[in-house]
mmCIF file of C-alpha atoms in Angstrom:
data_model
loop_
_atom_site.group_PDB
_atom_site.id
_atom_site.type_symbol
_atom_site.label_atom_id
_atom_site.label_comp_id
_atom_site.label_asym_id
_atom_site.label_seq_id
_atom_site.Cartn_x
_atom_site.Cartn_y
_atom_site.Cartn_z
ATOM 1 C CA MET A 1 30.814 -36.881 1.224
ATOM 2 C CA ARG A 2 33.020 -34.707 1.920
ATOM 3 C CA LEU A 3 34.905 -33.476 -0.234
ATOM 4 C CA SER A 4 31.140 -32.761 -1.511
ATOM 5 C CA LEU A 5 30.438 -30.629 2.037
ATOM 6 C CA ILE A 6 33.839 -28.835 1.616
ATOM 7 C CA LEU A 7 32.453 -27.922 -1.892
ATOM 8 C CA TRP A 8 29.146 -26.893 -0.421
ATOM 9 C CA GLY A 9 30.800 -25.059 2.284
ATOM 10 C CA GLY A 10 33.386 -22.926 0.011
ATOM 11 C CA LEU A 11 29.911 -21.642 -2.625
ATOM 12 C CA LEU A 12 28.404 -20.763 0.470
ATOM 13 C CA ALA A 13 31.055 -18.032 1.910
ATOM 14 C CA LEU A 14 32.011 -17.177 -2.135
ATOM 15 C CA CYS A 15 27.542 -16.205 -1.933
ATOM 16 C CA LEU A 16 27.865 -15.318 1.449
ATOM 17 C CA ALA A 17 31.443 -13.028 0.613
ATOM 18 C CA GLY A 18 28.704 -11.124 -2.451
ATOM 19 C CA CYS A 19 26.242 -10.154 -2.374
ATOM 20 C CA GLU A 20 26.406 -7.223 -0.458
ATOM 21 C CA THR A 21 22.669 -5.954 -0.095
ATOM 22 C CA THR A 22 22.950 -4.917 3.315
ATOM 23 C CA ARG A 23 22.183 -0.893 3.699
ATOM 24 C CA HIS A 24 25.372 -0.169 4.906
ATOM 25 C CA SER A 25 25.826 -0.840 1.025
ATOM 26 C CA ARG A 26 23.676 0.594 -0.378
ATOM 27 C CA ASP A 27 24.150 3.611 1.765
ATOM 28 C CA ARG A 28 27.316 3.508 0.453
ATOM 29 C CA ASP A 29 26.725 4.013 -3.484
ATOM 30 C CA TYR A 30 24.264 6.775 -2.776
ATOM 31 C CA ASP A 31 27.778 8.428 -1.513
ATOM 32 C CA TYR A 32 29.311 7.500 -4.552
ATOM 33 C CA TYR A 33 26.434 7.261 -7.029
ATOM 34 C CA GLY A 34 24.548 10.051 -5.592
ATOM 35 C CA ARG A 35 19.978 10.003 -4.572
ATOM 36 C CA PRO A 36 17.646 8.244 -7.566
ATOM 37 C CA PRO A 37 15.574 11.225 -7.989
ATOM 38 C CA PRO A 38 11.949 12.009 -6.531
ATOM 39 C CA GLN A 39 9.776 9.721 -7.484
ATOM 40 C CA PRO A 40 6.923 11.628 -10.256
ATOM 41 C CA TYR A 41 3.911 13.392 -8.879
ATOM 42 C CA TYR A 42 1.283 12.752 -11.564
ATOM 43 C CA TYR A 43 -1.576 14.505 -9.669
ATOM 44 C CA GLU A 44 -2.942 17.117 -7.681
ATOM 45 C CA PRO A 45 -2.791 15.839 -3.872
ATOM 46 C CA GLU A 46 -6.372 16.178 -2.683
ATOM 47 C CA GLU A 47 -7.778 18.095 -0.039
ATOM 48 C CA PRO A 48 -9.829 16.392 2.240
ATOM 49 C CA ARG A 49 -14.245 16.288 1.603
ATOM 50 C CA GLU A 50 -16.788 16.746 4.250
ATOM 51 C CA SER A 51 -18.729 14.399 4.750
ATOM 52 C CA PRO A 52 -22.029 15.314 4.322
ATOM 53 C CA ARG A 53 -24.400 15.488 7.446
ATOM 54 C CA LEU A 54 -26.477 12.568 7.250
ATOM 55 C CA SER A 55 -29.926 12.778 9.925
ATOM 56 C CA ASP A 56 -30.294 9.924 12.430
ATOM 57 C CA MET A 57 -32.317 7.986 9.796
ATOM 58 C CA GLN A 58 -30.321 7.947 6.929
ATOM 59 C CA LYS A 59 -27.636 7.285 9.180
ATOM 60 C CA ARG A 60 -29.429 4.272 10.442
ATOM 61 C CA ALA A 61 -30.205 3.854 6.927
ATOM 62 C CA LEU A 62 -26.920 3.531 5.860
ATOM 63 C CA ASP A 63 -26.228 1.636 8.774
ATOM 64 C CA ASN A 64 -28.424 -1.350 8.013
ATOM 65 C CA CYS A 65 -26.850 -1.867 3.897
ATOM 66 C CA ILE A 66 -24.264 -3.719 5.980
ATOM 67 C CA VAL A 67 -26.907 -6.896 6.527
ATOM 68 C CA LEU A 68 -27.730 -6.923 2.414
ATOM 69 C CA PRO A 69 -27.276 -9.975 1.188
ATOM 70 C CA THR A 70 -24.826 -9.743 -1.978
ATOM 71 C CA ARG A 71 -22.648 -6.834 -2.989
ATOM 72 C CA HIS A 72 -24.764 -5.392 -5.718
ATOM 73 C CA ASP A 73 -26.692 -4.750 -2.795
ATOM 74 C CA ARG A 74 -25.605 -3.595 0.000
ATOM 75 C CA ALA A 75 -24.148 -0.512 -3.009
ATOM 76 C CA ARG A 76 -27.537 0.274 -3.997
ATOM 77 C CA CYS A 77 -29.670 0.616 -1.312
ATOM 78 C CA ARG A 78 -25.977 3.105 0.068
ATOM 79 C CA ALA A 79 -26.218 4.717 -3.442
ATOM 80 C CA THR A 80 -29.947 5.024 -2.079
ATOM 81 C CA VAL A 81 -29.269 6.249 1.087
ATOM 82 C CA MET A 82 -26.881 8.818 -0.890
ATOM 83 C CA SER A 83 -29.010 10.069 -3.058
ATOM 84 C CA THR A 84 -31.256 11.603 0.474
ATOM 85 C CA VAL A 85 -28.729 13.749 0.644
ATOM 86 C CA ARG A 86 -28.787 17.466 -0.181
#
């Protein structure tokens, strides 16, 4: 029993000593190897779009779409309201 505890304790100490996944070790690796290249950006950033101007009635109709029972009905309701926007 005592021997197994000593073995487990030693194994745990070896595992903890060999695990250098800390931020410090990662920064040290970056100093030696250099930072990885940035992720490629494949798409042009989109400019934020203006939301369409809705009349009061259109806003109320759009807000009322949420009370419909199914997702399909809500989507149809929103599409119908947005189709009335110029």
